[in-house]
Amino acid sequence: MSYVYKAAALSEGGDPLTELCQTFDMLHGIAKKNGGTVETHDIPKIILAIQYWLKNNRTDIPMSVTDMSFKLYTIPTRDDGTLPLQLFGRPLNFKWFREHEVPWLICHGERDDLVERRVALAPTKWLDGFVEVTPFPKGHVAIATSWSVPGSKCPLDGEFTIDGRTYRGPVKFHLDLPAHTSASASVYGAHLRRTKECLISYLSRSGIIFFKIISPILFLNSQIASLYNSILCYYINSFNITVCLHFMSIFNELLLFFSSIIFLLFLPGYFLLLAIFRKKINQKFSPIEIAVIAFATSLITFDFLFIIFGKIGFNINRNSILAIISFFILACYGIYKLKAKKETASDTVPKKNNSKLEFNKIQTILIILILFLTIFLKTSYLANSIFPTSTDLGHHMYWSKLVAETGQLPHYQKNEIIQTADIYQLKTNPIADFIIGEHLIFSGINLLSKISFISYFPALTLFLINIFGILAMFILSLRIFDLNFRDNTLNKKIFNPANLAILTLFLIGPFYAITSPQAKFISGGVIGNLIGNLLIPLCLYFYFRAIKEKDSWMLFLAIFLSAGLFYTHHLSGFIFIFILIFIILIFNFLFILKNIQTNTSSKIRNILSNYKNLAKDFFHLFFSPPIITLLIFALLFLFFVYTPSYIVTDAKTTVVGAPSKSTRAGLTLEQFKYAVGEMRLAFGIVGFFIISGLIFIKKKLSIEKNIIYTRLLMPSLLFGWALALFMMTTKPQWMRINIPSDRVANYANFPFIILAATGILYLLFILKELKNNFIISKKIQYFLFLLFFSTIIFMGYYDNSSSLSQGQKNQKALQTFHASEFLANQIKSHENLYSANIIKDHNYISADSWMKLFFMTDYNYPLSRGYFKRYEDITKPREMCTLWMISEPSSQRAQNCFSSTNTKYIIVDTSVDGPQFKASSNFSKIYEGNSLSIFSKNNR
Amino acid sequence: MFDQKSILISLTIFIIISFSFLAILEKKQHQIKDNWFLYFENIEDASPNFTIENYSKTGNFTWEIFINDSKVKEDSAQVLNNNKKNVSIDKPLGVKSIKIVVSYSKDKKEIYKNLE
């Protein structure tokens, strides 16, 4: 190839004689500058270096590269932009740059006679308007020689102007690239897969890092991450390096996120279970149960640990989180080891789990398929709503960010405009609706992983909570049916705990996967409700097992999680109290009925005798050392360490009492049916009758003198749970509940799901019995089965389809974030603006509740013009300043509000609310985007 | 308990894949597209210096400056995609109002300061 270039150069003044003359010219020029002499040190080093390289250091390049060069030199690019060579077996096309939005700058020499201008700019034929071009004066090597000198006329790391146009150098181009390019990571991932050796190398290093992360002392930091980035990028073509860095950035972030999840939401709970149950853990719990319980107990443990240490005065930061959680894990492990040693060899620890929570192959496959479908459906929905825009989530993340930034537990309060006659002023008032358990875990994940709050991680954390909430229902139904259906009650092949639990999973997972309280609550940021949906079934699970197995440690965990529920979501806690009350009432009712059913002469004496046995068992259970210790600790914690905000602000007076609005007066049966799901309600009623029949029709039990009350636990739990929510939803006035009825109805799904599973399974049992008794043929059995399930699937998925979101709202939200960031930076750079207030509109601005995260001044900063109907609500009168300041900014009352509240900046939708500001000379417009504008009030 | 362990392993894989997909998707959505912004460099003082921040195609932005409602200057600037251009103008005396009007393609934006 070099001979080709030499031959080409000969025709263009590259012959040896011409070159000799050019060298003499250069030396003559240097001599002229230096008074007629030329010393070695006078000759620019770069010229000497190039000459030396040309003569001594040029070597043959590899054949494959020569071949590549030859092809590019001799074979033209095709009309469709495809180059005449391939890389890694794949064709190359110039259009790829535009398709994958890879930024490209072409630098060429204007008088380059080796790579002529038209050759250098050949790609612009397919990338016109996309690729950036920078022409450097002079020839082929000038970029490397004249212009590479810092401060030159055409700097590589700056901009320069030629003929009135501004151009960027290649270094400036790279420096100007944003932190995240828009290149598709999946495209780059395709290249990555082909580089086997670096992938294996990276995975092996990642594996080592992953296990180091498990050890709480060592933790991945950004230095290690960047080291692996550079090792991997070394193997990759340099023109892909920005894509490489972008992909590795996401990968490292995800690694940190998953590591944080494991460290905060699995390890503490798992080691707590180890400390409590020691070697019996595998006897007491199956692997799925351990996973679900570890998750929930980790969440509550984390909250309580941080409330305690936050109150003591520890600063909540990354190091303190690592230290405290590590200490807790080590302490639990120490207790486990200590107590494990004390267990003598004679202690019988059964090797096998005797709870019969085993699945056959078909059941295992079914469960995996159901979980896959569940996660797939929710992922499909969240794909359009993963970008943070939700109002509720924005509100919650403010508090989480406040904890992360200040390192202190939050004081739930906000500045509000208080109106007294014609005087308006800002006053700080406490907020009852936020509870600390909703926020700490997000602060923890942010502090460990350093992922921004305005990202995917809050929604993904809620997604994880939702998945484990579904699994909590799964393990609850496994356990509660264990007792009643173990004894060949019906056909054991169909009616067994495993099948009932699988059907429960089927009804709660893929069906109604999107509508509230499922995926919609995830994207909507309804944190407290989602955690409540995880904790309520688990609390019931532990209460059930505590009474059935007479295990005080199960009761310990039940009370522990119940306490956690009250520190997380007051509505869920309030509803849980009613659920427990109804369960106790139903249990007593069934207990008395069963006693009446027995064949004894003195029923009353029998009832009293059985109650006495019951009381004895309960006494031993509740007055055991672990329970008494826990209750004392809980009371001390409640009164002396941290009292939930809703108790302090006396919020109970707003939820107890006659319904104050029509939305709190209860749902009709029709509305209740749609809230629960028609199919679930219908089969739930069938399930109710099935279970009732199993309790009362069985002749064997009716002759027992001593009622086995544990057999009544399951029906009491399900009936009490369902009835409590039915009454709270449809007849709240009977129980003096003043809560929006549709919110309460979201909780009603759960008991009816388990009841519906029973109903559906019984109908399948009926079908099988009809076939076995030759009443219907096998074909008809299958047909009816298919018809039956098609109906169920249609109804469940119809709801899913009607709940799909409209599409992405990220561009509007990005505009909101951009405006907020601009104003926040301006305020921070002007000390006299620190006290200035801002007002924004909630009706027309997308993701407006996230604005406060850019300022972190107050929960109510910026002030907000809320929904218009709220200003007309006579049951809840509110200040009008926020309405006037945007709707009629020039009015006298609005001007009073501006001056009283020191509001200086207004963020509004330009087309909707811009005109009223533009019409007034009292306001300046200091910022405009595609849809938002920022106005400032002049100081007059 | 191999059955339950295989369920847990499958669940873990599903969660990792789903979360990775959603995270990458969300990251991609953080890129502003087909949008440009116009704002004053300093919102507090009477300086007319302004910035054009471009997230649409690279192009020429034409700007006009009005001082006290009279046009005093007009020019254009090429602002590249994902780039911003700061325009500095000498602060005139006796200014009562400053208005900047920037046009790009068929879109026009304006910002202004009423100083009296």
Short mmCIF file of C-alpha atoms in Angstrom, two decimals, chain A residues 12 42 49 98 114 133 139 172 212 245 259 278 373 389 401 463 465 503 566 574 600 618 641 747 752 758 786 798 896:
data_model
loop_
_atom_site.label_atom_id
_atom_site.label_comp_id
_atom_site.label_asym_id
_atom_site.label_seq_id
_atom_site.Cartn_x
_atom_site.Cartn_y
_atom_site.Cartn_z
CA GLU A 12 1.46 15.60 -7.12
CA ASP A 42 15.76 25.98 16.06
CA ALA A 49 9.65 13.91 14.87
CA ARG A 98 -28.14 8.59 12.20
CA LEU A 114 -3.62 12.93 0.58
CA VAL A 133 -17.89 19.02 9.76
CA GLY A 139 -2.95 20.16 4.77
CA LYS A 172 -13.98 20.21 22.16
CA LYS A 212 -17.38 -8.68 47.88
CA LEU A 245 -19.14 4.21 28.59
CA SER A 259 -26.54 -4.78 45.62
CA ARG A 278 -31.64 -21.05 64.23
CA LEU A 373 -46.72 -13.66 33.00
CA THR A 389 -43.87 11.91 36.51
CA LYS A 401 -34.24 13.14 49.44
CA PHE A 463 -42.38 -2.97 41.77
CA ILE A 465 -42.58 -4.56 46.94
CA LEU A 503 -54.78 -20.54 41.86
CA PHE A 566 -48.38 1.45 61.77
CA PHE A 574 -56.44 1.46 60.54
CA THR A 600 -73.23 -33.04 74.31
CA PHE A 618 -53.65 -17.92 74.35
CA VAL A 641 -38.39 7.41 70.73
CA TYR A 747 -58.02 -3.59 50.06
CA PHE A 752 -61.91 -12.40 47.80
CA THR A 758 -61.46 -22.04 46.61
CA LEU A 786 -61.73 -24.34 28.57
CA TYR A 798 -60.28 -7.02 29.84
CA ASN A 896 -51.41 41.53 47.96
#
